Short mmCIF file of C-alpha atoms in Angstrom, two decimals:
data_model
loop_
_atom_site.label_atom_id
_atom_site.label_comp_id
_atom_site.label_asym_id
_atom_site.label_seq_id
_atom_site.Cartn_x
_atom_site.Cartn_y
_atom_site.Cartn_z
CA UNK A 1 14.06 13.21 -3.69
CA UNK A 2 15.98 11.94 -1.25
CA UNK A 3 17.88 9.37 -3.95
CA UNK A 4 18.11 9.38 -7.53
CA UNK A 5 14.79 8.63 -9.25
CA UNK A 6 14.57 5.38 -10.56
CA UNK A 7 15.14 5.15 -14.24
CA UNK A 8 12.49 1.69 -15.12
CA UNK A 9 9.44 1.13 -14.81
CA UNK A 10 10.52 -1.81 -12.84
CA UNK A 11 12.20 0.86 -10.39
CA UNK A 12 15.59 0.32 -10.07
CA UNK A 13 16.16 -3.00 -12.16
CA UNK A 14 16.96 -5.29 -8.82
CA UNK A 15 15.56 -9.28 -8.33
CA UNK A 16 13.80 -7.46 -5.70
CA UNK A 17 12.19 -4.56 -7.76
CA UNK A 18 11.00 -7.24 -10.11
CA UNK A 19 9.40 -9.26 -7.67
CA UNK A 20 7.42 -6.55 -6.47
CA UNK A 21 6.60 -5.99 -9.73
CA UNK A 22 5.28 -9.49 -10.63
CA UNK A 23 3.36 -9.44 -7.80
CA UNK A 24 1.72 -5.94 -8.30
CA UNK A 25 0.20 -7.23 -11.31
CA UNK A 26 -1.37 -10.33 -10.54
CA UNK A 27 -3.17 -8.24 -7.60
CA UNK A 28 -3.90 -5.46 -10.30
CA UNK A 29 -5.36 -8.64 -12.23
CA UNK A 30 -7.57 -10.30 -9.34
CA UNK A 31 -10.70 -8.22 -10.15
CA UNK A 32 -13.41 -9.45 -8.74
CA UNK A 33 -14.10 -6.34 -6.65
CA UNK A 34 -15.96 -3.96 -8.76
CA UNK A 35 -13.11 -0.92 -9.18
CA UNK A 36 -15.19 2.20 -7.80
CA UNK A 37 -14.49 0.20 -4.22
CA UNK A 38 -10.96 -0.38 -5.39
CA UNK A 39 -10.36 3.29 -6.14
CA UNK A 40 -11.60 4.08 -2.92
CA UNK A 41 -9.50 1.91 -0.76
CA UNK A 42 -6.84 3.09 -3.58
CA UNK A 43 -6.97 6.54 -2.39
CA UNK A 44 -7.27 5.99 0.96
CA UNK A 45 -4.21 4.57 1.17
CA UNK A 46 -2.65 7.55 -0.46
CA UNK A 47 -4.09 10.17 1.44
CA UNK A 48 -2.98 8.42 4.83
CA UNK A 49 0.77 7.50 3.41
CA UNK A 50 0.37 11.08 2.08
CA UNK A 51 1.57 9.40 -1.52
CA UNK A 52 1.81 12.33 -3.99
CA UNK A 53 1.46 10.38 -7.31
CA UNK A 54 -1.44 7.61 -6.35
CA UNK A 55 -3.66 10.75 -4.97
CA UNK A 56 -3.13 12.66 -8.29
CA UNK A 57 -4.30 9.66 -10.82
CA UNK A 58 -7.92 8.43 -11.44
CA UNK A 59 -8.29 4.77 -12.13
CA UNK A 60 -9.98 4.43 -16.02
CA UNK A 61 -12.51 1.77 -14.67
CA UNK A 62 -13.59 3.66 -11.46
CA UNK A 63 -13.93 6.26 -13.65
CA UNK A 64 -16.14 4.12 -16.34
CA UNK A 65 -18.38 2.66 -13.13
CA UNK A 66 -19.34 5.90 -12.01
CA UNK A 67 -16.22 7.02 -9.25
CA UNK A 68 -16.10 11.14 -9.48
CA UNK A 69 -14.49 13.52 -7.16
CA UNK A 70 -17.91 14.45 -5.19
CA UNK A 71 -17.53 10.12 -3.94
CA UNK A 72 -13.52 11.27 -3.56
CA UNK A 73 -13.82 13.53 -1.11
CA UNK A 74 -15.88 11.31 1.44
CA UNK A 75 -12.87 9.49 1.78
CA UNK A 76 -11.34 11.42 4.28
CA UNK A 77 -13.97 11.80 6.96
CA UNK A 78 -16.03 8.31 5.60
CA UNK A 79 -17.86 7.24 8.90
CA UNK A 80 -19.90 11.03 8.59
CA UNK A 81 -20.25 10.54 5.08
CA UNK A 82 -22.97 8.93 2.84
CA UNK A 83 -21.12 6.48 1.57
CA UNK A 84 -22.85 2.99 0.89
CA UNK A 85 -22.43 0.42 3.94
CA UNK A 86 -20.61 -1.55 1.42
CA UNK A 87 -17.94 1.68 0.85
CA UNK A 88 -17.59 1.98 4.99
CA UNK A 89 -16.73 -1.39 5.01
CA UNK A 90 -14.08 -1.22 2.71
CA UNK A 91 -12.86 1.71 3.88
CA UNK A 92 -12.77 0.10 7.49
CA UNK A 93 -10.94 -3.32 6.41
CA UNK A 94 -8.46 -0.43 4.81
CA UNK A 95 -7.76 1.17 7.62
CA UNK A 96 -7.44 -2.03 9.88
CA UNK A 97 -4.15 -2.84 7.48
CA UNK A 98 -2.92 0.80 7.21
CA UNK A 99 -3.66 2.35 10.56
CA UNK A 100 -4.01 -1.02 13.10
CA UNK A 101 -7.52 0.60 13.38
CA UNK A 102 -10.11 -2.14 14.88
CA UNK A 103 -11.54 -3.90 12.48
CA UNK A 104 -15.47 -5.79 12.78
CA UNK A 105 -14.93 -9.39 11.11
CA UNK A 106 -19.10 -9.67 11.15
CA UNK A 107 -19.27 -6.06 9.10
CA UNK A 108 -17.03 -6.92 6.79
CA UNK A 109 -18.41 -10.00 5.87
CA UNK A 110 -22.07 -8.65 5.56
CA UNK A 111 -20.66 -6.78 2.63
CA UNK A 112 -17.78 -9.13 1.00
CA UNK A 113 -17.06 -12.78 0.31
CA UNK A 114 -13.79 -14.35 1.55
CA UNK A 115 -12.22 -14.23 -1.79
CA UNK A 116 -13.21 -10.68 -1.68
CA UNK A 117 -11.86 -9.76 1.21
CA UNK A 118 -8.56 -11.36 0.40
CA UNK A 119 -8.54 -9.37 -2.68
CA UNK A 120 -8.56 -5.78 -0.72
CA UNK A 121 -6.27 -6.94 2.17
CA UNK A 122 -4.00 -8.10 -1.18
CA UNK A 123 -5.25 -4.32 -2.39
CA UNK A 124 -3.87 -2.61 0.46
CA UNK A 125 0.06 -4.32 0.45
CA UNK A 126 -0.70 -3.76 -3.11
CA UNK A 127 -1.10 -0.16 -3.11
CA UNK A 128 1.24 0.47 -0.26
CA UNK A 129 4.06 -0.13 -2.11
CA UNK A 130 3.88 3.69 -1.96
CA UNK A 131 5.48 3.81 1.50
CA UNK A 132 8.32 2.92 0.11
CA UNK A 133 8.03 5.67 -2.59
CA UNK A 134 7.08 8.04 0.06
CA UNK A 135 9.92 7.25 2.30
CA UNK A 136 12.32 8.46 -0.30
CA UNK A 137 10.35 10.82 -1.83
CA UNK A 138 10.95 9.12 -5.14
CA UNK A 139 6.55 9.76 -5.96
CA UNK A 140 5.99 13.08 -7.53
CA UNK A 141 2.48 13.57 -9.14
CA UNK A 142 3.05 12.92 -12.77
CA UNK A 143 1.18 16.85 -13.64
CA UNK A 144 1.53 19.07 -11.04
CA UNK A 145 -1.30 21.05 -12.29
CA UNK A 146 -3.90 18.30 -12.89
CA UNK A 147 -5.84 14.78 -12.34
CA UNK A 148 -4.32 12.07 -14.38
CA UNK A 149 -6.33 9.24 -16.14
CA UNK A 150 -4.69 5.38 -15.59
CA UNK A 151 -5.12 2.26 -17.01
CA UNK A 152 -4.20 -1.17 -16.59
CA UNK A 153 -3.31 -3.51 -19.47
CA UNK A 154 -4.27 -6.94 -19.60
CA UNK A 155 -1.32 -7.69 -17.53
CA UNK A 156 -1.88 -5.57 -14.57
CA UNK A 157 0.57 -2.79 -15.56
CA UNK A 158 -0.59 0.73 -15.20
CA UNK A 159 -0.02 3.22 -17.85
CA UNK A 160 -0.64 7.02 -17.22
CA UNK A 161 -3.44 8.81 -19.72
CA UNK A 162 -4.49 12.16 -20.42
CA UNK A 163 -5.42 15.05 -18.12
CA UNK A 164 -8.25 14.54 -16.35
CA UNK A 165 -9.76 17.66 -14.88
CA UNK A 166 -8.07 20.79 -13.19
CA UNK A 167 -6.50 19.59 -9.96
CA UNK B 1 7.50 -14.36 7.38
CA UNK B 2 4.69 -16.12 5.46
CA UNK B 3 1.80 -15.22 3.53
CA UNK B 4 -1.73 -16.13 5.60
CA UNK B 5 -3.04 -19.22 4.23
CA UNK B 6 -6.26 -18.19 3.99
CA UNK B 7 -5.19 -15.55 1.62
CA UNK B 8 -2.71 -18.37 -0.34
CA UNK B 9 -5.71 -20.34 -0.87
CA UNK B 10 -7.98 -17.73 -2.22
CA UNK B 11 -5.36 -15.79 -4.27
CA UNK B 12 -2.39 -18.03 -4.67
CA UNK B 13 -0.76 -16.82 -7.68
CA UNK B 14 -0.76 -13.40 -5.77
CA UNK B 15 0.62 -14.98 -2.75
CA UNK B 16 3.37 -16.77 -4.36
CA UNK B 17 4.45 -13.88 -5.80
CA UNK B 18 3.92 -12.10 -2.51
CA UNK B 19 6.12 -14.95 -0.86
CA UNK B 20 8.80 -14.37 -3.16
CA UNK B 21 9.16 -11.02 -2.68
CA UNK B 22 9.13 -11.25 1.05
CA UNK B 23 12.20 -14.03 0.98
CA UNK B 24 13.82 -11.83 -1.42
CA UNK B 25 13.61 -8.48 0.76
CA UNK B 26 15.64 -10.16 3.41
CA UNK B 27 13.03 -8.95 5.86
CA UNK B 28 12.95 -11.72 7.89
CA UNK B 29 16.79 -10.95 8.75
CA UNK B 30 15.37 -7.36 10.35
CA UNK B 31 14.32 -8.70 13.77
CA UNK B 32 15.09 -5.88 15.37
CA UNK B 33 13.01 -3.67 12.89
CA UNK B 34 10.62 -6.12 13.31
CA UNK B 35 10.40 -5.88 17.11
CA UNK B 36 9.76 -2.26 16.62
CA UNK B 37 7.59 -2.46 14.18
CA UNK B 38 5.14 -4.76 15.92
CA UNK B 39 5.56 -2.67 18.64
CA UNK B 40 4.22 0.06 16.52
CA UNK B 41 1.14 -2.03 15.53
CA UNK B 42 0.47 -2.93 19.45
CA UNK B 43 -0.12 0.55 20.16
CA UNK B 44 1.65 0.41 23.95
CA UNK B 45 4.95 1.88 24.80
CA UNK B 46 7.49 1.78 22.18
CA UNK B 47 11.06 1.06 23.08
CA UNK B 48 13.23 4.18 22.23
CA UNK B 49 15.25 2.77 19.28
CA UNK B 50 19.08 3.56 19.56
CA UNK B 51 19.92 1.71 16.33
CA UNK B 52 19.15 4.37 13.04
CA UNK B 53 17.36 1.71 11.25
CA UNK B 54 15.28 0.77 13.86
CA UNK B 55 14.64 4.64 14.20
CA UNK B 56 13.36 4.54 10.44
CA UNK B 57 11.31 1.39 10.97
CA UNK B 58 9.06 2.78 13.49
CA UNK B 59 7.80 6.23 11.44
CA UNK B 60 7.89 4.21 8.24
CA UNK B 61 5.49 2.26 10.40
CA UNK B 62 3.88 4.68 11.99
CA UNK B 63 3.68 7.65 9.59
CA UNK B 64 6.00 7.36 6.74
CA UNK B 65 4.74 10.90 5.34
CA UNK B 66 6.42 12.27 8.25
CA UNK B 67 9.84 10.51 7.85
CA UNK B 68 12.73 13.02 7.53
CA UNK B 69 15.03 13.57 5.41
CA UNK B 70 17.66 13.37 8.56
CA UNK B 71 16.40 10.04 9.22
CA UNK B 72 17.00 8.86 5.76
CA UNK B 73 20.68 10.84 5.96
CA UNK B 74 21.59 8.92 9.51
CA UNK B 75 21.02 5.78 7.42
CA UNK B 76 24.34 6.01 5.92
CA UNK B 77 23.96 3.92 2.99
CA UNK B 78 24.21 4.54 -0.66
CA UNK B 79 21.14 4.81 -2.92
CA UNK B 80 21.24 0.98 -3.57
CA UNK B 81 21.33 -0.05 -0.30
CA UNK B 82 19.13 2.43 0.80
CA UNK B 83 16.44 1.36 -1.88
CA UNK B 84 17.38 -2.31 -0.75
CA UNK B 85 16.26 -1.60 2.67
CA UNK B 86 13.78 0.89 2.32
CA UNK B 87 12.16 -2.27 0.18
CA UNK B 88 12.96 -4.63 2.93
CA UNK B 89 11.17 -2.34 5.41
CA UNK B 90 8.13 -2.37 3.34
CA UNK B 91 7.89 -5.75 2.81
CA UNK B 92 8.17 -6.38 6.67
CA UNK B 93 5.92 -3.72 7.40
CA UNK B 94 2.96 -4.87 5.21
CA UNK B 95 3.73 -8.59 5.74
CA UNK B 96 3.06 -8.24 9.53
CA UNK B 97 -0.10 -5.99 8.92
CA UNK B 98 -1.77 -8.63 6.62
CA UNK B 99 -0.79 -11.30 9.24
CA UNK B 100 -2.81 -9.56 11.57
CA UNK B 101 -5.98 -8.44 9.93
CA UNK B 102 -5.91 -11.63 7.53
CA UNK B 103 -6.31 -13.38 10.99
CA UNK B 104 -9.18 -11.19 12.06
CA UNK B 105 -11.37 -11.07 9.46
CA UNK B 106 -10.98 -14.50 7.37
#
């Protein structure tokens, strides 16, 4: 760590931290993206910003609709994968906002409403909070030895579960 | 900076609190971090950055698993105005990529 670890949930306590925190949650609350596509663009954007904690969690609700590691690991290398259409697309408007990849405004609207594609672009700043984390390597995994289970509650605050499987 | 208003009026309790935290960061004070950045995001030559923060702006930009921990030491600051601009960076960072792709696709 490259500064003390913060000691809150709300990081380190500042008008800032909080803000960032208010608005966290109301994206973690906007769900009308079903979560297996949220956990994917979730974990893409920890594998690229190399985050250590998100890529060691599982989201509950993915989990529930069917996300397992065999979907996980077409993440990296998507466009070869199997992946749904739907998936790809996701995965592309992800990497538009995380990479300046380019980005086909006709695919991604085959596959998601407006609202819906607000919600991931919202997603991705969401998620990428991590940067920050990563910068200061201030984001260790919370086992170092295994997947974690998370949950949000009904105010869009995650909570870390139980073990999930051997990491 | 300002949140898309395409994405205010789909989302706007999100975006207000998005907007808040954007005016709060201060980013919008970081022009020349912002230069860089959006430099970054172009893709064409970047500017060789003399200033330290601008240094840390472009590979938080570009790949912030690869920042160092020199870079963060040639900072200078203390923790809480390291975590204060570290924040800032973010927000300026992400704020600029949503303009973008916000403007392409919706």
């Amino acid at each position: 760590m490259r500064i003390a670890p913060p000691t809150k949930a709300g990081r380190y306590g500042t008008e800032l931290d909080s803000a960032m925190h208010d608005f966290e949650r109301s994206v973690v609350r906007i769900q009308g993206v079903d979560p297996v596509t949220t956990e994917l663009v979730r974990l893409r954007c920890a594998r690229i910003h190399d985050c250590r904690r998100c890529r060691s969690v599982r989201d509950d609700a993915a989990l529930e609709a069917g996300f397992d590691e065999a979907l996980g690991a077409k993440i990296d290398d998507y466009e070869h994968s199997d992946l749904s259409p739907r998936h790809k697309a996701a995965l592309r408007l992800a990497d538009a906002m995380i990479l300046g990849a380019p980005i086909d405004r006709a695919d991604v609207h085959a596959h998601f409403t407006e609202s819906e594609i607000a919600e991931l672009l919202l997603d991705v700043v969401k998620w990428s909070v991590q940067k920050a984390l990563v910068a200061l390597r201030i984001e260790p995994a919370p086992d170092d030895d295994h997947l974690i289970r998370m949950a949000a509650d009904d105010g869009g605050t995650y909570r870390f579960g139980p073990a999930l499987t051997p990491s | 900076m300002v949140v898309p208003d395409a994405i205010a009026r789909m989302h706007p309790e999100a975006a207000a609190l998005l907007q808040r935290a954007q005016d709060l960061s201060g980013a919008a004070r970081l022009e020349a971090c912002r230069a860089q950045i959006e430099a970054v995001l172009d893709g064409g030559d970047l500017p060789s950055p003399a200033d330290a923060r601008v240094a840390f702006a472009e590979q938080f930009a570009f790949a912030v698993g690869s920042v160092t921990d020199e870079q963060v030491a040639s900072l200078g600051m203390p923790d809480d105005e390291l975590w204060a601009f570290v924040a800032a960076i973010y927000e300026l960072d992400m704020g600029l990529r949503l303009q973008r792709v916000a403007e392409a696709v919706l």
